[in-house]
């Protein structure tokens, strides 16, 4: 199946700093990528839809200035958590749309803000 | 009421048992149905994908979709401890975003 690579797999950062997470589709071109957040023992919560070459579409309640999304190419989308705070600590997962429509996920990034 | 309902479990079974995981949904427009397996601290992994009603088998896994009842199932035969994970059902209409169930945590005991 298609491969989506996400980096880093885990990151610890100080409060107030910014963290960038990369999501790459390795063997297909993804016009649309999705970013999710997942809290322990809960399902995935869609944060935003990232379209190549245009602005991301954010879900209600997600701060676009806090979670910056860039989809500069058909194989790469990035999520930057700006001025991170401990409440931003979470598991972030990206997925990329294949012909099945959003079937493949990255490995996830565990962010811990101290 | 959630659009997709899934029992959170945990579901605990002995090794070798047949596992039945289920989801119900309310949106009759859903056409594509998927099951994902998610290990702790990992991204979801696509297990099975089914279009419309019917059965699909892949090794020890069988996915069933009953659109008339708005009910989908995943069966795991000869369950193994390595099958212990959270299983997420997901579904969508073509071109639309996936709607996930809440996930069922499965524990297979040796």
Tab-separated table of N, CA, C and O in Angstrom, chain A residues 38 41-43, chain B residues 6 8 21 36-40 44-45 47 83-89 101-107:
chain	number	residue	atom	x	y	z
A	38	UNK	N	-4.788	13.367	18.525
A	38	UNK	CA	-5.379	12.255	19.245
A	38	UNK	C	-4.961	12.309	20.702
A	38	UNK	O	-3.765	12.286	21.019
A	41	UNK	N	-6.426	7.266	24.533
A	41	UNK	CA	-7.621	6.425	24.544
A	41	UNK	C	-8.815	7.085	23.861
A	41	UNK	O	-9.956	6.749	24.150
A	42	UNK	N	-8.545	8.005	22.984
A	42	UNK	CA	-9.614	8.630	22.218
A	42	UNK	C	-9.343	8.477	20.732
A	42	UNK	O	-8.235	8.173	20.315
A	43	UNK	N	-10.374	8.694	19.948
A	43	UNK	CA	-10.209	8.565	18.508
A	43	UNK	C	-9.557	9.820	17.936
A	43	UNK	O	-9.280	10.781	18.647
B	6	UNK	N	-19.153	3.017	17.895
B	6	UNK	CA	-18.294	1.841	18.047
B	6	UNK	C	-18.065	1.612	19.536
B	6	UNK	O	-17.736	2.544	20.277
B	8	UNK	N	-16.280	1.006	22.761
B	8	UNK	CA	-14.856	1.246	23.064
B	8	UNK	C	-14.121	0.076	23.687
B	8	UNK	O	-12.891	0.032	23.702
B	21	UNK	N	-15.685	-7.410	15.730
B	21	UNK	CA	-15.696	-5.973	16.021
B	21	UNK	C	-16.751	-5.344	15.129
B	21	UNK	O	-16.880	-5.702	13.953
B	36	UNK	N	-9.107	0.162	10.471
B	36	UNK	CA	-7.726	0.471	10.771
B	36	UNK	C	-7.333	-0.195	12.086
B	36	UNK	O	-8.149	-0.325	13.000
B	37	UNK	N	-6.076	-0.568	12.174
B	37	UNK	CA	-5.521	-1.067	13.416
B	37	UNK	C	-4.509	-0.042	13.897
B	37	UNK	O	-3.673	0.433	13.124
B	38	UNK	N	-4.589	0.288	15.161
B	38	UNK	CA	-3.661	1.261	15.722
B	38	UNK	C	-3.018	0.698	16.976
B	38	UNK	O	-3.694	0.448	17.978
B	39	UNK	N	-1.716	0.507	16.917
B	39	UNK	CA	-0.961	0.128	18.101
B	39	UNK	C	-0.665	1.385	18.894
B	39	UNK	O	-0.668	2.495	18.363
B	40	UNK	N	-0.378	1.175	20.177
B	40	UNK	CA	-0.145	2.306	21.059
B	40	UNK	C	0.980	3.189	20.526
B	40	UNK	O	2.047	2.692	20.151
B	44	UNK	N	-2.554	4.980	12.635
B	44	UNK	CA	-3.445	3.896	12.194
B	44	UNK	C	-2.920	3.232	10.917
B	44	UNK	O	-2.380	3.893	10.046
B	45	UNK	N	-3.126	1.933	10.849
B	45	UNK	CA	-2.695	1.147	9.691
B	45	UNK	C	-3.938	0.573	9.016
B	45	UNK	O	-4.770	-0.056	9.672
B	47	UNK	N	-6.275	-1.840	7.409
B	47	UNK	CA	-6.383	-3.299	7.382
B	47	UNK	C	-7.249	-3.766	6.219
B	47	UNK	O	-6.867	-4.662	5.476
B	83	UNK	N	-2.363	-9.243	17.787
B	83	UNK	CA	-3.550	-8.520	17.305
B	83	UNK	C	-4.050	-7.506	18.332
B	83	UNK	O	-4.946	-6.709	18.048
B	84	UNK	N	-3.484	-7.549	19.530
B	84	UNK	CA	-3.903	-6.611	20.575
B	84	UNK	C	-3.592	-5.189	20.138
B	84	UNK	O	-2.441	-4.826	19.895
B	85	UNK	N	-4.622	-4.397	20.007
B	85	UNK	CA	-4.495	-3.033	19.490
B	85	UNK	C	-5.871	-2.377	19.578
B	85	UNK	O	-6.836	-2.997	20.028
B	86	UNK	N	-5.935	-1.141	19.131
B	86	UNK	CA	-7.225	-0.477	18.996
B	86	UNK	C	-7.636	-0.542	17.537
B	86	UNK	O	-6.835	-0.243	16.644
B	87	UNK	N	-8.875	-0.933	17.297
B	87	UNK	CA	-9.382	-1.063	15.933
B	87	UNK	C	-10.406	0.051	15.676
B	87	UNK	O	-11.364	0.219	16.426
B	88	UNK	N	-10.149	0.786	14.632
B	88	UNK	CA	-11.001	1.916	14.272
B	88	UNK	C	-11.740	1.619	12.980
B	88	UNK	O	-11.120	1.214	11.989
B	89	UNK	N	-13.040	1.798	12.990
B	89	UNK	CA	-13.761	1.744	11.725
B	89	UNK	C	-13.831	3.175	11.180
B	89	UNK	O	-13.779	4.151	11.936
B	101	UNK	N	-15.139	5.856	13.786
B	101	UNK	CA	-15.693	5.416	15.046
B	101	UNK	C	-14.696	5.729	16.141
B	101	UNK	O	-13.560	6.122	15.881
B	102	UNK	N	-15.118	5.556	17.390
B	102	UNK	CA	-14.247	5.897	18.506
B	102	UNK	C	-13.138	4.903	18.769
B	102	UNK	O	-12.205	5.182	19.514
B	103	UNK	N	-13.238	3.720	18.129
B	103	UNK	CA	-12.208	2.709	18.324
B	103	UNK	C	-12.585	1.703	19.395
B	103	UNK	O	-13.215	2.060	20.399
B	104	UNK	N	-12.220	0.444	19.156
B	104	UNK	CA	-12.416	-0.627	20.137
B	104	UNK	C	-11.050	-1.166	20.519
B	104	UNK	O	-10.270	-1.551	19.647
B	105	UNK	N	-10.780	-1.192	21.811
B	105	UNK	CA	-9.500	-1.726	22.270
B	105	UNK	C	-9.637	-3.232	22.449
B	105	UNK	O	-10.514	-3.718	23.162
B	106	UNK	N	-8.791	-3.969	21.769
B	106	UNK	CA	-8.800	-5.427	21.805
B	106	UNK	C	-7.561	-5.935	22.532
B	106	UNK	O	-6.450	-5.475	22.262
B	107	UNK	N	-7.773	-6.886	23.432
B	107	UNK	CA	-6.654	-7.545	24.113
B	107	UNK	C	-6.777	-9.050	23.903
B	107	UNK	O	-7.796	-9.641	24.280
